[in-house]
Structure formats: C-alpha cells, structure tokens
Amino acid sequence: MATTTSRRNPGPSAVQARLALAVADANWYTTANLFGEVDRPDVATLLLTCADYYNAWRNGLPLWSWGRPLTQAGPGRWRRDLVLPTGWMKQFPHWGMRPIGRTITDWHRRHAPDGRLALVMTYPHYLSLRDLVRPEVLVYFNVDDYSQYWPRCADRVNALERQAVRESALTVCVSRLRAEQLRAAVPEAADRVRHLPHGTPRFALAQAPGDRPSPPPLELAALPGPLLGYVGSLEDLVDWPLLTKLADALPHASIVLIGKVAGSRAGPWYADYLRCRARKNVHLLGWCPQERLGPMIRSFDACLIPYRADHPFNVVCCPTKIMDYMGSGRPIVSTDLPECRLYDHLFDVAADSDAFLGAVRRILDAGSDDGRTADRHAWARDHSCQRVIETFLDWLPPLNSAAGPIALRPSGL
C-alpha cells in the first residue's frame, strides 16, 4: 500500500503531519489564498493548479509539465502546476486525471507519509480523482453553481454534484444560498453541508482602518477625485447600464474599473459595456496583480459591487470583492445580491438603481465616510483567510482519530 511504501522511503523534506491535505484545485485566487494560509505543524498541504493546453497557453504557462518538481511554498506547504490534455476533466477524466493522482500519491509518500490523506475537490468532476487516490477524507468545496459553467451539460454536472455531496464527509459552500440549494437537493447529506464565506486575503487587510481614503497610488494619482472603484472581471455579470447611469449622475467623479474584459464578447452586454466605457469619467485600468490591489482599494472613496441582481450566476455567488473591500475599511455599495444582504449592517445593499446612486451620493456628501469603517475592518480581520481556514480545519475529523464519519462542529460564522 502507498502508506507502507511512504514510511520506508520518506523524502528529505517529510513532515510529521497527521493530515495530508491535497487541494484539487487552487486555480482561483480565493482557494489559493485560503488554503495557502494553512499553518498547523500537523497538517501538510498540497495546492494543485490544473489546466488544459489551451488555457495554459492563454495564461502563459509552459505547455509541458511532466516531471517538473513540486515547489515548496513554505513549512508543510507544496504547490504544483499541471498542464493536461484537452478534455482531461469532462471527456475522459479517469485517464486525464492520472497525472494529478500520481502527483498526490508521490507527494503523500515523500512529504507526509504518516498523514491521513484528505482530498479537497473544487469541482464535482474530481470524483474520478477520488477513485484514483482513495483518500481517507473527502471534501467537496463549492465556489459557484457549476452547471452555469457548462450549460450544455448542466444535467450531467448537477448529477455529479449531487453524488459529490452525497459521498463527501463535508461539503463547504462559499455562498449561503448555494448551501441551502445543495441541502435541498441532497437531503440525506444536509447535516454535512456548511456555509463558509470567503476570507480576507493578506493583500486586502489594511493595518488600521481610515475614515478617509488613503493617497492614491501612481496608477490612480492623475485621476480627479472622488474615486468610485470596481475590481473584477468586466463581463456580462456587471450591470453596465447602472454604471453608465452612475457616471452620468456624477460627472465630477472618476469611475475606476480594474480587471480584464471577458474573452467571450457575445450578447448585448458588450454593447452596454462599450457605452459605459465611452464616458469621459470612466477609466479602465486593466488587470492588476493582487499585491497592487490593496493600495488601490484603500484609495477609493467608495467601493462598488455593481452586479446584475437578475443574473442567475450572481444570485448564488459569493463575490470575492466583499471581503477584499471590507479589509480596506472603505465604504461599499452593492446591488441586491443574496450574499451581500448578509452584510447589510456593514455596507449599503441597494434595492434598485436609484437606491444605488443615492447610497453613493450619501457617502460622498459625508466626506467619503459612512460611519462603519471600523466595523467593516474589524469584521474583515476576524474573518481573514487565516482564521477561515482554521474554521475549515476544525470541521474535519479530529486528526488523531481513526477514519470515519465527521462529527461536524458549529461554524461560529
């Protein structure tokens, strides 16, 4: 068995871990930020990023990854990028995921030989990987409604997801509404489905809250204030008519858009985007590295979450920008999304476009302060990625117990 072999031939960097946590995958910033904060001496962590040839090429990754060594990212933490043949996830997963399985097995044997293997699946398709590595603990970590990723095979995705929830010891959903939906879809596993929102990443957490915007970094220094900022993908999820209305209503303000334009530009949203972008006070900065986002967000007079409230994807999402923005302490104005309503005591959640504009105006009229800066910053600090991952680990089986069903603990969130 793999465990016996591992004890005979541990690698030089083996750790005395009681849990070997393999995360497939950490392609999102959110999962990379969260699981990158694991810092327990009895937990070893492997973060895997997996892409097919086309997506690897688009993102500048080398197209040949076989034989590349693991990268040690810190004490007890490893990473590996895997570039796999097209179709490895959905068309022929049993064969396509074998390189991932070999990576996990080798890492477990060499670097965490005594740890109980736990597999975190961020897509239901990783059930095929489960069958290859046979972990002692299986976790399904849900970030979105994946049937909307692949609408042509939505029924197949939903069936796989129900199986993943049914067969996992724990299902974690970053959206509360998504957790409720999966409990209803798989009632026999309802007590094993938990809501765990995104944490605040290190880059977003200010050392101390400020009632005024911080001085703008170089990228924003030439723009006239006040600065009304949005950070995220520029795509059909955004309410572009709302942002156009905001730009027209506040011509003295700068609407700052930080992010990439979506690759697929089909549909009426793109014409709406172009109309918005054509406004003189709308400024597109493009993509920005995470380490540069913190100073930018802290310089905003108001942070915007202008998502379409009627878009089915937005209804069940947990916007990452909630915690990114709250870490800065700056005021936030959001459209009426279910996940944002959970925080309406900390920032404005507008029922319609007029309420959205009214909330922005009130913030600016009050000197870019809504009186809740300290409360937002305290919440973000108490729900940092470091603390959220501790909650996640506390939900797993006691590390010194035999393999078996999880007795879930209250979340405290």
CSV table of C-alpha atoms in Angstrom, one decimal:
chain,number,residue,atom,x,y,z
A,1,MET,CA,0.0,0.0,0.0
A,2,ALA,CA,1.1,3.6,-0.6
A,3,THR,CA,1.3,4.4,3.1
A,4,THR,CA,3.6,1.5,3.8
A,5,THR,CA,5.9,2.4,1.0
A,6,SER,CA,5.9,6.0,2.1
A,7,ARG,CA,7.1,5.1,5.6
A,8,ARG,CA,10.0,3.2,4.2
A,9,ASN,CA,11.1,5.9,1.8
A,10,PRO,CA,10.1,9.4,3.0
A,11,GLY,CA,11.6,12.3,1.2
A,12,PRO,CA,14.2,14.6,2.8
A,13,SER,CA,11.5,17.3,3.5
A,14,ALA,CA,9.0,15.0,5.0
A,15,VAL,CA,7.0,16.4,7.9
A,16,GLN,CA,5.3,14.7,10.9
A,17,ALA,CA,1.8,15.6,9.7
A,18,ARG,CA,-1.3,13.7,10.9
A,19,LEU,CA,-3.3,15.2,7.9
A,20,ALA,CA,-2.1,15.4,4.3
A,21,LEU,CA,-4.4,17.9,2.6
A,22,ALA,CA,-4.4,17.8,-1.2
A,23,VAL,CA,-6.4,20.6,-2.8
A,24,ALA,CA,-7.6,20.0,-6.4
A,25,ASP,CA,-7.6,22.6,-7.5
A,26,ALA,CA,-6.3,26.0,-6.4
A,27,ASN,CA,-6.8,27.7,-9.7
A,28,TRP,CA,-8.8,30.6,-8.2
A,29,TYR,CA,-7.2,33.3,-6.2
A,30,THR,CA,-9.7,32.6,-3.5
A,31,THR,CA,-8.8,28.9,-3.0
A,32,ALA,CA,-5.1,29.7,-3.3
A,33,ASN,CA,-5.3,32.5,-0.7
A,34,LEU,CA,-7.4,30.4,1.6
A,35,PHE,CA,-5.5,27.0,1.6
A,36,GLY,CA,-2.2,28.9,1.3
A,37,GLU,CA,-2.9,30.0,4.9
A,38,VAL,CA,-2.8,26.5,6.4
A,39,ASP,CA,-0.2,26.8,9.2
A,40,ARG,CA,-0.5,23.9,11.5
A,41,PRO,CA,2.5,21.7,12.2
A,42,ASP,CA,0.4,18.5,12.0
A,43,VAL,CA,-1.1,19.4,8.6
A,44,ALA,CA,0.8,19.2,5.3
A,45,THR,CA,-0.8,20.9,2.3
A,46,LEU,CA,-0.5,20.4,-1.5
A,47,LEU,CA,-2.0,23.0,-3.8
A,48,LEU,CA,-2.6,21.9,-7.3
A,49,THR,CA,-3.3,24.1,-10.3
A,50,CYS,CA,-4.6,22.2,-13.3
A,51,ALA,CA,-5.2,23.5,-16.8
A,52,ASP,CA,-5.6,22.1,-20.3
A,53,TYR,CA,-3.2,23.1,-23.1
A,54,TYR,CA,-5.3,25.9,-24.4
A,55,ASN,CA,-6.0,27.6,-21.1
A,56,ALA,CA,-2.3,27.1,-20.1
A,57,TRP,CA,-1.2,28.8,-23.3
A,58,ARG,CA,-3.7,31.7,-22.8
A,59,ASN,CA,-2.3,32.2,-19.3
A,60,GLY,CA,1.4,31.9,-20.2
A,61,LEU,CA,2.0,28.6,-18.5
A,62,PRO,CA,4.6,26.2,-20.1
A,63,LEU,CA,2.7,23.5,-22.1
A,64,TRP,CA,4.8,20.6,-20.8
A,65,SER,CA,4.7,20.0,-17.1
A,66,TRP,CA,5.6,16.3,-16.8
A,67,GLY,CA,8.5,15.7,-14.5
A,68,ARG,CA,8.6,19.2,-13.1
A,69,PRO,CA,9.3,19.0,-9.3
A,70,LEU,CA,7.0,20.2,-6.6
A,71,THR,CA,7.6,23.7,-5.3
A,72,GLN,CA,7.8,24.0,-1.5
A,73,ALA,CA,5.8,27.2,-0.7
A,74,GLY,CA,6.6,27.2,3.0
A,75,PRO,CA,6.8,24.9,6.0
A,76,GLY,CA,4.5,22.0,5.3
A,77,ARG,CA,3.1,23.6,2.1
A,78,TRP,CA,3.8,22.5,-1.6
A,79,ARG,CA,2.5,23.6,-5.0
A,80,ARG,CA,2.5,22.1,-8.5
A,81,ASP,CA,1.1,23.4,-11.8
A,82,LEU,CA,-0.1,20.6,-14.1
A,83,VAL,CA,-0.9,21.1,-17.8
A,84,LEU,CA,-3.1,18.3,-19.1
A,85,PRO,CA,-4.6,17.3,-22.4
A,86,THR,CA,-7.8,18.9,-23.6
A,87,GLY,CA,-10.8,17.0,-22.2
A,88,TRP,CA,-9.0,15.8,-19.1
A,89,MET,CA,-11.8,16.9,-16.7
A,90,LYS,CA,-15.0,16.1,-18.5
A,91,GLN,CA,-14.5,13.8,-21.5
A,92,PHE,CA,-12.0,11.2,-20.2
A,93,PRO,CA,-11.4,12.1,-16.5
A,94,HIS,CA,-10.3,8.6,-15.4
A,95,TRP,CA,-7.3,8.8,-17.8
A,96,GLY,CA,-6.8,12.6,-17.9
A,97,MET,CA,-6.5,12.9,-14.1
A,98,ARG,CA,-3.9,10.2,-13.7
A,99,PRO,CA,-1.0,12.7,-13.7
A,100,ILE,CA,-2.8,14.5,-10.8
A,101,GLY,CA,-3.3,11.3,-9.0
A,102,ARG,CA,0.4,10.3,-9.4
A,103,THR,CA,1.4,13.8,-8.1
A,104,ILE,CA,-0.8,13.4,-5.0
A,105,THR,CA,0.4,9.8,-4.3
A,106,ASP,CA,4.1,10.7,-4.7
A,107,TRP,CA,3.7,13.9,-2.5
A,108,HIS,CA,1.9,11.9,0.2
A,109,ARG,CA,4.6,9.2,0.1
A,110,ARG,CA,7.6,11.5,0.2
A,111,HIS,CA,6.5,14.5,2.2
A,112,ALA,CA,3.6,13.5,4.6
A,113,PRO,CA,3.9,9.7,4.9
A,114,ASP,CA,2.1,9.4,8.2
A,115,GLY,CA,-0.7,11.8,7.4
A,116,ARG,CA,-4.2,10.7,6.7
A,117,LEU,CA,-4.9,11.7,3.1
A,118,ALA,CA,-7.7,14.3,2.7
A,119,LEU,CA,-8.8,15.4,-0.8
A,120,VAL,CA,-10.5,18.7,-1.3
A,121,MET,CA,-12.5,18.7,-4.6
A,122,THR,CA,-13.3,22.1,-6.0
A,123,TYR,CA,-15.3,20.6,-8.9
A,124,PRO,CA,-17.6,17.6,-8.8
A,125,HIS,CA,-15.6,16.1,-11.7
A,126,TYR,CA,-12.8,15.3,-9.3
A,127,LEU,CA,-14.8,12.3,-8.1
A,128,SER,CA,-12.6,10.5,-10.8
A,129,LEU,CA,-9.5,11.7,-8.9
A,130,ARG,CA,-11.0,10.4,-5.7
A,131,ASP,CA,-11.3,7.0,-7.3
A,132,LEU,CA,-7.6,7.2,-8.2
A,133,VAL,CA,-6.1,8.3,-4.9
A,134,ARG,CA,-8.7,6.9,-2.5
A,135,PRO,CA,-8.4,9.5,0.3
A,136,GLU,CA,-9.5,8.7,3.8
A,137,VAL,CA,-11.3,12.1,4.0
A,138,LEU,CA,-13.2,13.6,1.0
A,139,VAL,CA,-14.3,17.2,1.0
A,140,TYR,CA,-16.4,19.0,-1.7
A,141,PHE,CA,-15.6,22.7,-1.8
A,142,ASN,CA,-18.2,24.6,-3.8
A,143,VAL,CA,-17.4,28.1,-5.2
A,144,ASP,CA,-20.1,28.6,-7.8
A,145,ASP,CA,-23.1,26.9,-9.5
A,146,TYR,CA,-21.0,24.9,-11.9
A,147,SER,CA,-23.9,24.0,-14.1
A,148,GLN,CA,-23.7,27.6,-15.4
A,149,TYR,CA,-20.1,27.0,-16.4
A,150,TRP,CA,-21.2,24.3,-18.8
A,151,PRO,CA,-24.9,24.9,-19.6
A,152,ARG,CA,-24.9,22.3,-22.4
A,153,CYS,CA,-24.2,19.5,-19.9
A,154,ALA,CA,-25.9,21.1,-16.9
A,155,ASP,CA,-27.9,17.9,-16.1
A,156,ARG,CA,-24.6,15.8,-16.0
A,157,VAL,CA,-22.9,18.4,-13.8
A,158,ASN,CA,-25.8,18.6,-11.4
A,159,ALA,CA,-25.9,14.8,-11.1
A,160,LEU,CA,-22.2,14.7,-10.4
A,161,GLU,CA,-22.5,17.4,-7.9
A,162,ARG,CA,-25.3,15.6,-6.0
A,163,GLN,CA,-23.0,12.5,-6.0
A,164,ALA,CA,-20.1,14.6,-4.6
A,165,VAL,CA,-22.3,16.0,-1.8
A,166,ARG,CA,-23.7,12.5,-1.0
A,167,GLU,CA,-20.3,10.8,-0.9
A,168,SER,CA,-18.2,13.6,0.8
A,169,ALA,CA,-17.7,13.7,4.5
A,170,LEU,CA,-18.1,17.5,4.3
A,171,THR,CA,-19.4,19.9,1.7
A,172,VAL,CA,-18.4,23.6,2.0
A,173,CYS,CA,-20.2,26.3,0.1
A,174,VAL,CA,-18.9,29.9,0.0
A,175,SER,CA,-22.5,31.1,-0.7
A,176,ARG,CA,-25.2,30.6,1.8
A,177,LEU,CA,-27.9,30.2,-0.9
A,178,ARG,CA,-25.8,27.6,-2.7
A,179,ALA,CA,-25.5,25.7,0.6
A,180,GLU,CA,-29.3,25.8,1.0
A,181,GLN,CA,-29.8,24.6,-2.5
A,182,LEU,CA,-27.5,21.6,-2.1
A,183,ARG,CA,-29.1,20.7,1.3
A,184,ALA,CA,-32.4,20.6,-0.5
A,185,ALA,CA,-31.0,18.6,-3.5
A,186,VAL,CA,-29.3,16.0,-1.2
A,187,PRO,CA,-31.4,15.9,2.0
A,188,GLU,CA,-29.6,12.8,3.3
A,189,ALA,CA,-26.4,14.8,3.5
A,190,ALA,CA,-27.9,18.1,4.7
A,191,ASP,CA,-26.1,17.9,8.0
A,192,ARG,CA,-22.8,17.7,6.2
A,193,VAL,CA,-23.3,20.9,4.1
A,194,ARG,CA,-21.8,24.0,5.5
A,195,HIS,CA,-21.6,27.7,4.6
A,196,LEU,CA,-18.2,29.2,4.8
A,197,PRO,CA,-17.8,32.6,3.1
A,198,HIS,CA,-14.5,33.8,1.5
A,199,GLY,CA,-11.9,35.1,3.9
A,200,THR,CA,-10.0,38.4,3.7
A,201,PRO,CA,-6.7,37.8,2.0
A,202,ARG,CA,-3.5,39.3,3.3
A,203,PHE,CA,-3.1,41.8,0.5
A,204,ALA,CA,-6.6,43.3,1.2
A,205,LEU,CA,-6.3,43.7,5.0
A,206,ALA,CA,-5.2,47.2,6.0
A,207,GLN,CA,-3.1,47.6,9.1
A,208,ALA,CA,-5.7,50.0,10.5
A,209,PRO,CA,-9.0,51.5,9.2
A,210,GLY,CA,-9.1,55.0,8.0
A,211,ASP,CA,-12.1,57.3,7.8
A,212,ARG,CA,-10.7,58.9,4.7
A,213,PRO,CA,-9.3,57.4,1.5
A,214,SER,CA,-5.5,56.9,1.5
A,215,PRO,CA,-3.4,58.7,-1.0
A,216,PRO,CA,-3.9,57.1,-4.5
A,217,PRO,CA,-1.0,55.0,-5.9
A,218,LEU,CA,0.7,56.1,-9.0
A,219,GLU,CA,-1.8,54.3,-11.3
A,220,LEU,CA,-4.6,56.5,-9.9
A,221,ALA,CA,-2.8,59.7,-9.0
A,222,ALA,CA,-3.7,61.6,-12.1
A,223,LEU,CA,-7.5,60.9,-11.9
A,224,PRO,CA,-9.8,63.5,-10.5
A,225,GLY,CA,-11.5,62.5,-7.3
A,226,PRO,CA,-13.6,61.3,-5.8
A,227,LEU,CA,-12.7,57.7,-6.9
A,228,LEU,CA,-15.5,55.2,-7.3
A,229,GLY,CA,-13.9,51.8,-7.8
A,230,TYR,CA,-14.8,48.4,-9.1
A,231,VAL,CA,-12.4,45.4,-9.1
A,232,GLY,CA,-13.3,42.3,-11.0
A,233,SER,CA,-13.9,40.8,-14.4
A,234,LEU,CA,-15.5,43.1,-17.0
A,235,GLU,CA,-18.3,40.8,-18.3
A,236,ASP,CA,-22.0,40.2,-18.5
A,237,LEU,CA,-22.3,39.8,-14.8
A,238,VAL,CA,-21.8,43.5,-14.4
A,239,ASP,CA,-24.8,45.9,-14.6
A,240,TRP,CA,-23.3,48.2,-17.2
A,241,PRO,CA,-26.4,50.4,-17.6
A,242,LEU,CA,-26.2,51.1,-13.8
A,243,LEU,CA,-22.5,52.1,-14.1
A,244,THR,CA,-23.3,54.3,-17.1
A,245,LYS,CA,-26.1,56.0,-15.1
A,246,LEU,CA,-23.7,56.5,-12.2
A,247,ALA,CA,-21.1,58.1,-14.5
A,248,ASP,CA,-23.7,60.4,-15.9
A,249,ALA,CA,-25.1,61.4,-12.5
A,250,LEU,CA,-21.7,62.1,-11.0
A,251,PRO,CA,-19.6,63.6,-13.9
A,252,HIS,CA,-17.1,65.1,-11.4
A,253,ALA,CA,-16.2,61.6,-10.1
A,254,SER,CA,-13.9,59.1,-11.6
A,255,ILE,CA,-15.4,55.6,-12.2
A,256,VAL,CA,-12.4,53.2,-11.9
A,257,LEU,CA,-12.6,49.8,-13.5
A,258,ILE,CA,-9.8,47.3,-12.6
A,259,GLY,CA,-10.0,44.0,-14.4
A,260,LYS,CA,-9.9,42.1,-17.7
A,261,VAL,CA,-12.6,42.2,-20.3
A,262,ALA,CA,-14.1,38.8,-20.7
A,263,GLY,CA,-12.9,36.7,-23.7
A,264,SER,CA,-16.4,36.0,-24.9
A,265,ARG,CA,-18.0,39.2,-26.0
A,266,ALA,CA,-21.2,37.9,-27.5
A,267,GLY,CA,-24.5,39.3,-26.4
A,268,PRO,CA,-26.0,42.7,-25.6
A,269,TRP,CA,-23.8,43.2,-22.5
A,270,TYR,CA,-20.8,44.1,-24.6
A,271,ALA,CA,-22.5,47.0,-26.3
A,272,ASP,CA,-23.6,48.2,-22.9
A,273,TYR,CA,-20.0,47.9,-21.7
A,274,LEU,CA,-18.7,50.0,-24.7
A,275,ARG,CA,-21.3,52.7,-24.0
A,276,CYS,CA,-20.2,52.8,-20.4
A,277,ARG,CA,-16.5,52.9,-21.2
A,278,ALA,CA,-17.1,55.7,-23.7
A,279,ARG,CA,-18.0,58.1,-20.8
A,280,LYS,CA,-15.2,60.6,-20.2
A,281,ASN,CA,-15.1,59.9,-16.4
A,282,VAL,CA,-14.9,56.1,-16.8
A,283,HIS,CA,-11.3,54.9,-16.6
A,284,LEU,CA,-10.3,51.3,-17.5
A,285,LEU,CA,-7.0,50.3,-15.8
A,286,GLY,CA,-6.9,46.6,-17.0
A,287,TRP,CA,-5.7,43.7,-15.0
A,288,CYS,CA,-3.7,44.4,-11.8
A,289,PRO,CA,-1.6,42.0,-9.7
A,290,GLN,CA,-3.0,41.2,-6.3
A,291,GLU,CA,-0.2,42.8,-4.4
A,292,ARG,CA,-1.1,46.2,-6.1
A,293,LEU,CA,-4.8,45.9,-5.3
A,294,GLY,CA,-4.7,46.8,-1.6
A,295,PRO,CA,-3.4,50.3,-2.0
A,296,MET,CA,-5.8,51.0,-4.9
A,297,ILE,CA,-8.9,49.8,-3.0
A,298,ARG,CA,-7.8,51.9,0.1
A,299,SER,CA,-7.7,55.0,-2.1
A,300,PHE,CA,-11.3,54.6,-3.2
A,301,ASP,CA,-14.0,57.0,-1.9
A,302,ALA,CA,-16.5,54.2,-2.4
A,303,CYS,CA,-16.1,50.6,-3.5
A,304,LEU,CA,-18.7,49.2,-5.9
A,305,ILE,CA,-20.3,45.8,-6.3
A,306,PRO,CA,-22.5,46.6,-9.4
A,307,TYR,CA,-23.6,43.1,-10.3
A,308,ARG,CA,-26.8,42.4,-12.1
A,309,ALA,CA,-29.3,41.3,-9.4
A,310,ASP,CA,-31.3,39.3,-12.0
A,311,HIS,CA,-28.4,37.2,-13.3
A,312,PRO,CA,-28.7,33.6,-12.1
A,313,PHE,CA,-24.9,33.3,-11.6
A,314,ASN,CA,-24.9,36.3,-9.3
A,315,VAL,CA,-27.8,35.1,-7.3
A,316,VAL,CA,-25.9,32.2,-5.9
A,317,CYS,CA,-22.4,33.6,-5.9
A,318,CYS,CA,-20.3,34.9,-3.0
A,319,PRO,CA,-18.4,37.9,-4.6
A,320,THR,CA,-14.8,37.8,-3.6
A,321,LYS,CA,-14.7,41.6,-3.5
A,322,ILE,CA,-16.9,41.6,-0.4
A,323,MET,CA,-14.0,40.7,1.8
A,324,ASP,CA,-11.4,42.4,-0.4
A,325,TYR,CA,-13.2,45.6,0.1
A,326,MET,CA,-14.1,45.2,3.8
A,327,GLY,CA,-10.4,44.6,4.5
A,328,SER,CA,-9.7,48.2,3.4
A,329,GLY,CA,-12.5,49.6,5.7
A,330,ARG,CA,-13.7,51.8,2.8
A,331,PRO,CA,-17.5,52.3,2.2
A,332,ILE,CA,-19.2,49.8,-0.1
A,333,VAL,CA,-22.3,50.0,-2.2
A,334,SER,CA,-23.7,46.8,-3.7
A,335,THR,CA,-26.7,45.8,-5.8
A,336,ASP,CA,-29.2,43.5,-4.2
A,337,LEU,CA,-27.5,40.1,-4.1
A,338,PRO,CA,-28.4,37.5,-1.5
A,339,GLU,CA,-24.9,37.0,-0.2
A,340,CYS,CA,-24.4,40.8,0.1
A,341,ARG,CA,-27.6,41.0,2.2
A,342,LEU,CA,-25.8,39.1,4.9
A,343,TYR,CA,-23.6,42.2,5.4
A,344,ASP,CA,-26.2,45.0,5.1
A,345,HIS,CA,-25.3,46.1,8.6
A,346,LEU,CA,-21.8,46.8,7.3
A,347,PHE,CA,-22.4,48.4,3.9
A,348,ASP,CA,-25.2,49.6,1.7
A,349,VAL,CA,-27.2,47.0,-0.3
A,350,ALA,CA,-29.3,48.9,-2.8
A,351,ALA,CA,-32.7,47.6,-4.0
A,352,ASP,CA,-32.6,49.3,-7.3
A,353,SER,CA,-30.5,51.8,-9.4
A,354,ASP,CA,-31.9,54.9,-7.8
A,355,ALA,CA,-31.1,53.5,-4.3
A,356,PHE,CA,-27.6,52.6,-5.6
A,357,LEU,CA,-26.9,56.1,-6.8
A,358,GLY,CA,-28.4,57.6,-3.6
A,359,ALA,CA,-26.1,55.5,-1.4
A,360,VAL,CA,-23.1,56.6,-3.3
A,361,ARG,CA,-24.2,60.3,-3.1
A,362,ARG,CA,-24.7,60.0,0.7
A,363,ILE,CA,-21.2,58.6,1.1
A,364,LEU,CA,-19.6,61.4,-0.9
A,365,ASP,CA,-21.7,64.1,0.8
A,366,ALA,CA,-20.5,62.7,4.2
A,367,GLY,CA,-16.9,63.1,3.2
A,368,SER,CA,-16.4,59.6,1.9
A,369,ASP,CA,-17.4,58.1,5.2
A,370,ASP,CA,-20.5,56.2,6.2
A,371,GLY,CA,-19.6,55.7,9.8
A,372,ARG,CA,-19.0,52.0,9.6
A,373,THR,CA,-15.3,51.9,8.7
A,374,ALA,CA,-14.1,50.4,12.0
A,375,ASP,CA,-16.9,47.8,12.0
A,376,ARG,CA,-16.0,46.6,8.5
A,377,HIS,CA,-12.3,46.4,9.2
A,378,ALA,CA,-12.9,44.5,12.5
A,379,TRP,CA,-15.2,42.0,10.6
A,380,ALA,CA,-12.6,41.5,7.9
A,381,ARG,CA,-9.8,41.0,10.5
A,382,ASP,CA,-11.9,38.5,12.4
A,383,HIS,CA,-12.7,36.6,9.1
A,384,SER,CA,-9.3,36.7,7.5
A,385,CYS,CA,-8.2,33.8,5.3
A,386,GLN,CA,-6.0,32.7,8.2
A,387,ARG,CA,-9.0,32.4,10.5
A,388,VAL,CA,-11.4,31.0,8.0
A,389,ILE,CA,-9.0,28.1,7.1
A,390,GLU,CA,-8.8,27.4,10.9
A,391,THR,CA,-12.5,27.0,10.9
A,392,PHE,CA,-12.4,24.7,7.9
A,393,LEU,CA,-9.7,22.5,9.6
A,394,ASP,CA,-11.8,22.4,12.8
A,395,TRP,CA,-14.7,20.9,10.8
A,396,LEU,CA,-12.5,18.0,9.6
A,397,PRO,CA,-12.3,14.8,11.7
A,398,PRO,CA,-10.1,15.0,14.8
A,399,LEU,CA,-6.6,14.5,13.4
A,400,ASN,CA,-5.8,11.8,15.9
A,401,SER,CA,-8.9,9.7,15.3
A,402,ALA,CA,-9.5,6.8,13.0
A,403,ALA,CA,-11.1,7.4,9.6
A,404,GLY,CA,-14.8,7.6,9.9
A,405,PRO,CA,-17.8,9.9,9.6
A,406,ILE,CA,-17.3,13.6,10.6
A,407,ALA,CA,-19.0,14.9,13.7
A,408,LEU,CA,-19.4,18.5,12.5
A,409,ARG,CA,-18.8,21.4,14.9
A,410,PRO,CA,-20.7,24.7,14.8
A,411,SER,CA,-19.1,27.2,12.4
A,412,GLY,CA,-19.3,30.3,14.6
A,413,LEU,CA,-19.7,32.3,11.4
